[in-house]
Amino acid sequence: MTVRELDRLGPEDAMRAGTKATTLASLKRSGFKVPPGFVVLTGSFDPEGRLHDDARTAVLTMARGLGTTPFAVRSSALAEDLADASHAGQYLTVLGVRGDDALIDAIHRVRESGRTSRVAEYRGASDEVAVLVQPMLAATAAGVAFTADPITGERDVVVVNAVAGLGDRLVGGETAADEWRVRDASIEHRTSGDGAIDPQQARAVADVARRIAEQRGVPQDIEWAFADGTLHVLQARPMTALPDAVRWEAPSGAFARNFRLGEWIGEPVTPLFESWLLTTMEETMHGEYARLVGQPAPRPLHVVVNGWYYYSLNFLPASVRAIARMLPGMLVRLAREPRRIAPVFPLLARFGIDLYVDEWRRELLPTYRAAVEGASAEIASASPERLRVIVNELAVLAGRYFTSLTFVAGYGWKTEIPLSQFYRRHLQATLGGHPQFLLRGLVRPTLAAHDVQSLDWSFPTQGELGGAKEEVEVDTRYRRLAREREDLERRARDALPAKLAGRFTRLLAEAQRAAVLREEQVSQFTLAWPVFRRALARIGDALLARGVIAEPQDLYFLERGELFAAIDGDATDRTTDAVARRARRTEQGRLIAPLVIGHMPKMLETLLGVADRAMRDPRESSPEAVRGVPASPGRATGRARVVRTASEFGRLEQGEVLVCPVTTPLWTPLFARAAAVVTDVGSPASHASIIAREYGIPAVVGTGDGTSRIRDGERVTVDGGAGLVLRESV
């Protein structure tokens, strides 16, 4: 027998029918909807790859038995669709085949594709190719389903990609697909193509895919199609090169990557940054908090999960009982040092903020500047041992500065919320607009050599990159926004009775003052980063000369203990570890990291809910919309440009929507070109929020996964007041 009907194909035929056909036959026997067809077995060809006469006759007889429909002719090689090598796309597929001669020719061509150099180079593949012939379906939608996330390795999710019509448009990259993620009872429409399937159909595909994976025993890559309202399975094979499954779990309590220092980090952290600078800043910050409130924060202060930094939220009381335990001690301290303790409480912050502002201006900032200048002058001649001391001292000062920043710059949102609540209650119906329009045109954004792309010191600073690539033109925008703000202020006062107008004036003055203070203080936070970079470069040169590392950048992939040991004379070669950690960080950068792991403390959840209600314009959403934090009001439509690092800044064109992990001062020039900004990480007080307002463009921050869900080049509408990114088909 040289040709075998799919319905009659059994396990004993596997060595002659190939993996694909044998798998489909097995699925068909198990009750899955597999289109009929037949297999031209491997022994059906002569040495030149031509069909034997009896095989040719059998092929044409079976084809006529399947009707006059066009055929799909595909390979079913012995080395194809295996657990360790899929050979996807290596062999030829011929679609829409009509007529006897065309069918025979297509079979010959598919068989011959097994002898190409491309296939031979793919893991030394065998050229034993059976050929599968099936009627083509009049598909209304088709695609692929993965029973594990091919990026993250998660085994409890099915990723369904779909296009309208035939699936070859998806495989060939001719069109963008709808993407659905189905996990247990939940379903998420992550990307929108041409609306090929609805949620019910996506669930049906996921259900069939799961059943196949359970039967086959390993995660599966499945091709499917809907035709005449029926879901058909076209192919199933093991997923290859699937990463280890990742889990996003907190050791206890809750941790967030979108809070405090995390708002400056948009990528997996390097080991040296996490174990040295980040840890030192946190230890310093929480040491000052402990002296202030009278008790230390629970450990750990942060965790790293799959390479991503998560800041502990466990310092917040998790229950009313916990608050009650803390309250007596806090009240005693409030009575003894009312101005110093007041900023801990949002409603009392205004009574003590001036103390922190004065300390920052008179003591902390001058001390920080002097230390940076002194260290900068010393670096060129300092020994590695002395450089270690310099870095550590500056790290402590940076931690002190950030602690001050949480009070002074952090005061901003504490003033914005009552102003927004007042505006919503007394002015929204009359004036419309958004309360954040009252906080525009207050600060002219500037650039500095110490501006950073990310807090992680493995990235070059603005000064190393040669300064801004373009002049930051803000005066015209600044004056326009200032005029609009002043006009809104006048109209607000005119619309209010005298008593309310006085209260409005006080709330407005405090919020505007806080906004200016915030930007002034934040702009100086990374003063030490150029010195960190220079000091580490000199240490790296010393370790390179000793053979500890193979290239200077390897330094950032050492742990603090390893680096200190090397400085003290340990000559262990760390190259292998550094290379492995660098590669792992690259892989981890592709993961979609949740904003929070564990359970958010009720107190913080309540505070964030209050802020959200005060800032967010109510809008209807949709499954395709990306939801984040409303950061700068207004609406703008344009092509999305996904930018992840400073090396990609040149990709953003005028009028495009900047979509990025996070923005820091180094990103400021891009706001002059962007129609709007969308970030994975951020809050109403983050850099993206403040600078977007000063450029008069909409911004949505804290989306968590905007850079993953929004496709590069896709048209989107950013509604900064509603915190929504509405996506259009491309």
XYZ file of C-alpha atoms in Angstrom, residues 256 258-259 263 313 316 413 417 596 600-616 629-630 682-684:
31
model
C 4.973 46.164 43.575
C 5.370 50.485 40.264
C 6.097 52.198 43.571
C 8.956 54.010 39.179
C 4.346 47.054 50.437
C 1.826 49.457 55.406
C -0.112 63.977 44.831
C -6.171 64.878 45.105
C 1.851 43.663 41.809
C -2.372 44.726 47.820
C -2.755 46.076 51.378
C -6.274 47.386 51.918
C -4.991 50.755 53.121
C -2.986 51.349 49.934
C -5.787 50.020 47.765
C -8.140 52.532 49.358
C -5.721 55.436 48.881
C -5.149 54.524 45.233
C -8.887 54.199 44.707
C -9.445 57.698 46.067
C -6.726 59.099 43.787
C -8.096 57.233 40.772
C -11.619 58.519 41.254
C -10.329 62.068 41.615
C -8.192 61.931 38.455
C -10.058 59.656 36.041
C -3.426 55.541 35.280
C -4.720 58.877 33.943
C 4.386 55.131 36.559
C 1.943 57.115 38.671
C 0.383 60.600 38.490
